[in-house]
Coordinates of C-alpha atoms in Angstrom, one line a residue:
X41 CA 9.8 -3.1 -14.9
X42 CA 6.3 -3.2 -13.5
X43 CA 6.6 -1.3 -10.0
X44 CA 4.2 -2.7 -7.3
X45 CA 2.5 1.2 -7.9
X46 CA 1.6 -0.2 -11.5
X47 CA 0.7 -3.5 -11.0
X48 CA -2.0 -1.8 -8.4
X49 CA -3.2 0.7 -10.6
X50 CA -6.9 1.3 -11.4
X51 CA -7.3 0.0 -7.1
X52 CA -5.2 3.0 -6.1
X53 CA -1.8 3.2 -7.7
X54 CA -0.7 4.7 -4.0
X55 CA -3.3 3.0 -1.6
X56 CA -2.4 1.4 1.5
X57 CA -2.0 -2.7 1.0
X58 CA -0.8 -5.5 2.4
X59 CA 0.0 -8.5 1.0
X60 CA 0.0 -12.4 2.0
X61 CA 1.4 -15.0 -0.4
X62 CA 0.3 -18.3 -0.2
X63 CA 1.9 -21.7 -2.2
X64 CA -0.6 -24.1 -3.7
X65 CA -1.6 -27.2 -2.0
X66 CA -3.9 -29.1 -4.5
X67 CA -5.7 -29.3 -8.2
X68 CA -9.2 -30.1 -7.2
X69 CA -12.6 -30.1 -9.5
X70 CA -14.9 -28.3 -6.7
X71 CA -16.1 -24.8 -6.4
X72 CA -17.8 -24.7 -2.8
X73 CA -19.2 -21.2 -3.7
X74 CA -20.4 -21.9 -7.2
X75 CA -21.6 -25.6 -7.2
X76 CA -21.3 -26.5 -3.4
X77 CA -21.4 -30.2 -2.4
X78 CA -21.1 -31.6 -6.3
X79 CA -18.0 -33.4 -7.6
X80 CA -19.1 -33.5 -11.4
X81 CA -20.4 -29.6 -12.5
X82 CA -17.1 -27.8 -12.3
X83 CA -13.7 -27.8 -13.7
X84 CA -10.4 -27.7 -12.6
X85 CA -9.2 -24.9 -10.1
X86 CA -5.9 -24.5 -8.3
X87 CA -5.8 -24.0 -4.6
X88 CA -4.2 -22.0 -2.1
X89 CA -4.5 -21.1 1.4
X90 CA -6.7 -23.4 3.9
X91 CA -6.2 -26.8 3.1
X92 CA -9.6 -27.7 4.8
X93 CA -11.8 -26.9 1.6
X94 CA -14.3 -29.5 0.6
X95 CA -16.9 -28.9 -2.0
X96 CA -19.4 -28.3 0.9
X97 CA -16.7 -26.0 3.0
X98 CA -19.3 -22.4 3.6
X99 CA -18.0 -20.8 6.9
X100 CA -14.4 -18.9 8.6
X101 CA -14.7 -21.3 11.2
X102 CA -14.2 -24.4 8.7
X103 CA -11.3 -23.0 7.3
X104 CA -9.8 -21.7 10.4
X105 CA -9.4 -25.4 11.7
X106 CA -7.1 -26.5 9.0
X107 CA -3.9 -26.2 7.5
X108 CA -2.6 -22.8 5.8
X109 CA -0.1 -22.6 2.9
X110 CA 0.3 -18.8 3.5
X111 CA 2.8 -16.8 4.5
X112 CA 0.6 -15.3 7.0
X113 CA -0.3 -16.9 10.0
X114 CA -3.3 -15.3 10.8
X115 CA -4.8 -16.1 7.0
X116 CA -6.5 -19.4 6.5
X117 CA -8.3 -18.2 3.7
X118 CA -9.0 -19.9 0.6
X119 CA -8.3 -18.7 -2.8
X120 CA -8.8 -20.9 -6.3
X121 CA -8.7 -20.4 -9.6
X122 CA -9.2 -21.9 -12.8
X123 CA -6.1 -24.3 -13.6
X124 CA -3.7 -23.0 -16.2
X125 CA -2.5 -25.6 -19.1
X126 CA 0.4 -26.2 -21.8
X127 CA -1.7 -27.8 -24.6
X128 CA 0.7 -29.5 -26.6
X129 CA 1.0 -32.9 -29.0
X130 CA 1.5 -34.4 -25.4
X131 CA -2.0 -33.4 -24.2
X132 CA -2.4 -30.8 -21.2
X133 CA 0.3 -30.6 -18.2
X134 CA -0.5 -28.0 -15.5
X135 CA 1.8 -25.0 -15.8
X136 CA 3.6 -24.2 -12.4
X137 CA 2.8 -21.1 -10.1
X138 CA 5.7 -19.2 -9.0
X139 CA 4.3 -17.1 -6.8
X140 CA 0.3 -16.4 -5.8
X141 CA 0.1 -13.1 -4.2
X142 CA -3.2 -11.8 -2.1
X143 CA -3.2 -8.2 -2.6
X144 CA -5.5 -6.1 0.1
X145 CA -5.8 -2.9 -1.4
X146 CA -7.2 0.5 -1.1
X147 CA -7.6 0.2 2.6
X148 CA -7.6 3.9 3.4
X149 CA -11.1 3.7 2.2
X150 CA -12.3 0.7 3.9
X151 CA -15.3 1.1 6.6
X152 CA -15.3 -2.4 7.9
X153 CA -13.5 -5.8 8.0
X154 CA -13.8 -8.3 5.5
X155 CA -16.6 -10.4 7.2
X156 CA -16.1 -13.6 8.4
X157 CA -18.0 -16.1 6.3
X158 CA -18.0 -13.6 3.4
X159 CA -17.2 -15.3 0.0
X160 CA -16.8 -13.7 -3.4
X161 CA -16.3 -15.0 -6.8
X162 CA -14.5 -12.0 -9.6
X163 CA -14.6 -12.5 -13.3
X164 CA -17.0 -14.3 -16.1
X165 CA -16.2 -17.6 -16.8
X166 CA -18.6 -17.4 -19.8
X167 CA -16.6 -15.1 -21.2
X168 CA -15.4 -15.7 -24.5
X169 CA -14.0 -12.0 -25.8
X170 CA -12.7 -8.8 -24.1
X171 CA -16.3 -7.6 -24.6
X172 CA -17.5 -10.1 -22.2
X173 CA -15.0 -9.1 -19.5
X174 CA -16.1 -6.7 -16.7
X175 CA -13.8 -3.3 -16.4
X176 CA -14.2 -3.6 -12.9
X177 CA -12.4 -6.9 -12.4
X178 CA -9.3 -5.9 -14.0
X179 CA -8.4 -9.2 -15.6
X180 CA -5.2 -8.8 -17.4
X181 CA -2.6 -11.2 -18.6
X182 CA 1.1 -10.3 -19.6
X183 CA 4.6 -11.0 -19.8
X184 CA 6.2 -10.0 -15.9
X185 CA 8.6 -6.7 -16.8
X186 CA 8.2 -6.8 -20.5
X187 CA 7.0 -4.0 -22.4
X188 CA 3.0 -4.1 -23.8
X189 CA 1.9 -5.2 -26.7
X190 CA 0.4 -2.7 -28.9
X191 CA -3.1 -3.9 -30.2
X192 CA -3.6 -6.6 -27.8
X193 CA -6.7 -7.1 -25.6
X194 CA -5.9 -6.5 -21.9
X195 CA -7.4 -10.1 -21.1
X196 CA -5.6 -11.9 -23.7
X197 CA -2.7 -14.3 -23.3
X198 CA 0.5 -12.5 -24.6
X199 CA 1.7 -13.7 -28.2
X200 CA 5.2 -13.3 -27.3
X201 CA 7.7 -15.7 -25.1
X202 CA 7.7 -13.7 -21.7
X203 CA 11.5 -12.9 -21.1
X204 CA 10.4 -14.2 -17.0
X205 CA 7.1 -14.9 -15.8
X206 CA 3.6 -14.9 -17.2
X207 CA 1.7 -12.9 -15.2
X208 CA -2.5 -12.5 -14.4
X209 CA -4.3 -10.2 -12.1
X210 CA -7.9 -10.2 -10.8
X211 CA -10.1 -7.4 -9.1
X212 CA -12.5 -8.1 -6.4
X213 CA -15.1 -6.9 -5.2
X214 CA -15.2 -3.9 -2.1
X215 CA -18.5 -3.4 -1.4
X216 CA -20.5 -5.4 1.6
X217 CA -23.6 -5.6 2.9
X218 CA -22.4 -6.8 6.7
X219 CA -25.7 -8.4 7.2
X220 CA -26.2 -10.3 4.1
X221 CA -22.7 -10.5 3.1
X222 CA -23.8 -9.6 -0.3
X223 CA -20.7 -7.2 -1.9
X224 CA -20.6 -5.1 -5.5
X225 CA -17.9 -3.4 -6.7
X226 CA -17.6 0.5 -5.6
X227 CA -18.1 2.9 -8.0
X228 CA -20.0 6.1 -9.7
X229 CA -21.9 3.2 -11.2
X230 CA -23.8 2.6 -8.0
X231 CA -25.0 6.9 -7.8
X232 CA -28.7 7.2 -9.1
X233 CA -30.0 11.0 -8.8
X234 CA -29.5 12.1 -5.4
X235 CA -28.3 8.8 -4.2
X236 CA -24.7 9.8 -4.2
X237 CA -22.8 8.0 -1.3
X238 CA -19.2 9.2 -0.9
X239 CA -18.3 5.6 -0.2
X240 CA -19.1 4.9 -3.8
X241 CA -21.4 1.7 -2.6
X242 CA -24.9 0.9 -3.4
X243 CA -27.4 1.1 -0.6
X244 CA -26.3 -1.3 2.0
X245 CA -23.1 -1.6 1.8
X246 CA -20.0 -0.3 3.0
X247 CA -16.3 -0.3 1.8
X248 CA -13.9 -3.0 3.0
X249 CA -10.2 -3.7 1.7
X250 CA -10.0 -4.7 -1.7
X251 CA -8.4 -8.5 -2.6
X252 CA -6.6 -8.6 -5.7
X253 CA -4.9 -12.1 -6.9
X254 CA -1.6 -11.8 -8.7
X255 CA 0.0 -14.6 -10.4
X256 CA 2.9 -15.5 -11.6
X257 CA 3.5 -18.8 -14.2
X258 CA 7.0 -20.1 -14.4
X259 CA 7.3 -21.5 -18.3
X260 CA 10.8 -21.7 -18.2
X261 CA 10.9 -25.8 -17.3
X262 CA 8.0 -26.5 -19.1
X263 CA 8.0 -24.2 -22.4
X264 CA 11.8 -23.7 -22.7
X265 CA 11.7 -22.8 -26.6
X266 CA 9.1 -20.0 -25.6
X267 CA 6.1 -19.2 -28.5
X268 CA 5.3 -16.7 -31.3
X269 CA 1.1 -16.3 -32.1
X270 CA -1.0 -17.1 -30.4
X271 CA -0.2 -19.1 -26.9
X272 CA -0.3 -22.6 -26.4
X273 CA -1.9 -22.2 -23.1
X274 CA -5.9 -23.2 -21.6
X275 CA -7.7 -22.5 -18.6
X276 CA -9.8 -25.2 -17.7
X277 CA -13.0 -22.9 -18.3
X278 CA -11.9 -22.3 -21.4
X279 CA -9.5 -18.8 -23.1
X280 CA -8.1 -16.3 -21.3
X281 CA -11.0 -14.1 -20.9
X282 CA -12.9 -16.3 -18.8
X283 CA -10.2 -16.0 -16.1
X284 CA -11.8 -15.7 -12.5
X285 CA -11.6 -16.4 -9.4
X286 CA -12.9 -16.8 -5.4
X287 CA -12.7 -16.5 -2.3
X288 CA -13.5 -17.3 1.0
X289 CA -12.4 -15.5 4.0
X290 CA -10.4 -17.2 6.5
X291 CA -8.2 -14.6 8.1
X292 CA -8.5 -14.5 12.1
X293 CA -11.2 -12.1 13.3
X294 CA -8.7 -10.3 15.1
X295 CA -6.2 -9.8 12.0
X296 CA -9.0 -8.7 10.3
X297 CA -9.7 -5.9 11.8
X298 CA -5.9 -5.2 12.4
X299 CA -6.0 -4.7 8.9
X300 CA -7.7 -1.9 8.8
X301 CA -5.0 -0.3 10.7
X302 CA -2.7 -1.0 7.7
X303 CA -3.6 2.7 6.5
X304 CA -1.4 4.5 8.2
X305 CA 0.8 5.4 5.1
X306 CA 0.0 5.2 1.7
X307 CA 2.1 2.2 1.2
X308 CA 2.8 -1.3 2.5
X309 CA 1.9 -2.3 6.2
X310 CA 1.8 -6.2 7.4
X311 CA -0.8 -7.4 9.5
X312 CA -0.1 -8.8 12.4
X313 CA -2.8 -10.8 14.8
X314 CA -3.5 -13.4 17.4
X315 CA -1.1 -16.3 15.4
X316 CA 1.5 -14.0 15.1
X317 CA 3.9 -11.7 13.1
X318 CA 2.8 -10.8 9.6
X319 CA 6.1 -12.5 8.3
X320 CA 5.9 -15.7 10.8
X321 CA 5.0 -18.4 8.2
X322 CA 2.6 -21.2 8.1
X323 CA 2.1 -22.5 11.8
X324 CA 1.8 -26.3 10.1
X325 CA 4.0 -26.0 7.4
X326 CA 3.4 -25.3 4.1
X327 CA 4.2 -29.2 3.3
X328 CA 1.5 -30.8 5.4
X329 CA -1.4 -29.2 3.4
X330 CA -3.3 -32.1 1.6
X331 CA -6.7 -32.6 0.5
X332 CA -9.4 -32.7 2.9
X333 CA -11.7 -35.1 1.0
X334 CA -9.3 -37.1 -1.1
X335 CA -12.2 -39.8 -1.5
X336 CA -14.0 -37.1 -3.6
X337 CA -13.5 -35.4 -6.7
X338 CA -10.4 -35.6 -9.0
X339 CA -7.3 -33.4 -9.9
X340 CA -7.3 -35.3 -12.8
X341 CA -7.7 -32.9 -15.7
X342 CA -9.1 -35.5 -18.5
X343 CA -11.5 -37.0 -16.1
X344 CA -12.7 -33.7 -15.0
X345 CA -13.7 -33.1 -18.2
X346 CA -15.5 -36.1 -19.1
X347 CA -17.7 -35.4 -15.7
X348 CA -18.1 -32.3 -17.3
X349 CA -19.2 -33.5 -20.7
X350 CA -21.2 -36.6 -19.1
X351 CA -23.7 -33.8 -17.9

């Protein structure tokens, strides 16, 4: 089985994490980060976290005043991603999430809080090929526990029926500039001659905890008779490889810097803050999240596609 230690490999196989898992409240066709205040340039993404998200949503505060889906009460973070499919002779039926997991990882290391108001998008959703995937966001895709298949590309759907979940993960960036809330991710990459900061960050910039998405896919209801070749599976930007994701931050100024005390011991530590015990739950519940701006937009996959192709 894939031990917590492996599944955060390459971000610290032993760093201190937490994590807070949030359920998903809505299919939209927005991306407030990418193409804020427009209904008609992006595709379909999943949601989870702060129901308050509109295509125009830009600040903590906005997302603070809604309704969280996650675990944690002090998180009213959003998190999206492109919408996984089952193509079949049917047409395309949104495969269900078991379980979406916000990693915060490597926080030994981290300088600073995650800003309020920062935002990040990880991946390449132009990316057609493992060549066109970045190292540094770790996008892979495999079956949950089962052994890996030799020859395939880390980014590529498996070709197998997963014995229990299919399973993605996604790297962020670590990197911030606290003023301009720009981020990169850390690395020898960013060391030029003498500029050699032992915080691995370009100039600017210091180290905050690293977010890391983990997803499961339950297929059992919905792909009972499993696959052989190549999967039967879209995202709505297209193969595997463009798999990405965002983020803005929500989490309670306070929690966030609680956080950083979640580096006591090179293992898991919850973060507690002003709403209350890591563990507590949403303070809504998890079933009152809705759209913000049902008057906008559509979770309609077809329809988000002919916006798409009408522009």
């Amino acid at each position: 089985m894939r031990s917590i230690s492996l599944l955060l490999a390459g971000a610290g196989a032993a760093s201190a994490y937490t994590i807070t898992v949030a359920d998903r409240f809505m299919y939209k066709n927005i991306d407030p980060i990418v193409f804020p205040g427009r209904y008609d340039k992006s595709h379909m993404h999943t949601f989870f976290g702060s129901d308050a998200v509109t295509a125009n949503t830009s600040t903590s505060a906005e997302l603070q005043a809604g309704c969280s889906t996650a675990e944690n009460p002090n998180d009213y973070s959003v998190y999206w991603v492109p919408t996984l499919y089952l193509r079949n002779s049917s047409g395309a039926q949104p495969i269900p999430v078991n379980r979406f997991s916000a990693y915060y990882v490597s926080i030994e290391n981290a300088e600073v809080a995650i800003p309020q108001d920062f935002k990040a998008v990880a991946g390449n959703v132009s990316a057609s090929s493992q060549a066109g995937v970045n190292d540094l966001t770790g996008v892979q895709w495999f079956c949950e526990g089962d052994a890996t298949e030799d020859g395939k590309d880390v980014s590529a759907f498996p070709t197998e029926t997963c014995s229990t979940h299919l399973q993605t993960l996604l790297l962020f960036p670590d990197c911030v500039n606290e003023e301009s809330l720009e981020s990169a991710y850390s690395g020898t990459q960013n060391w030029s001659g003498d500029f050699k900061p032992a915080n691995r960050c370009p100039s600017g910039m210091k180290r905050m905890p690293q977010l890391r998405f983990s997803i499961r896919y339950d297929l059992r209801s919905i792909l009972p008779g499993g696959w052989s070749g190549e999967a039967p599976f879209e995202l709505a930007c297209g193969t595997s490889y463009c798999s990405h994701g965002d983020f803005i931050n929500g989490w309670l100024p306070e929690a966030a810097e609680n956080m950083l005390l979640a580096n006591a011991k090179r293992e898991f530590a919850g973060v507690d803050g002003p709403a209350g015990k890591s563990d507590a739950g949403s303070l809504c519940g998890v079933e009152n999240a809705q759209d913000a701006d049902p008057e906008h937009g559509t979770s309609d996959y077809e329809e988000s596609k002919a916006l798409l192709g009408a522009n």
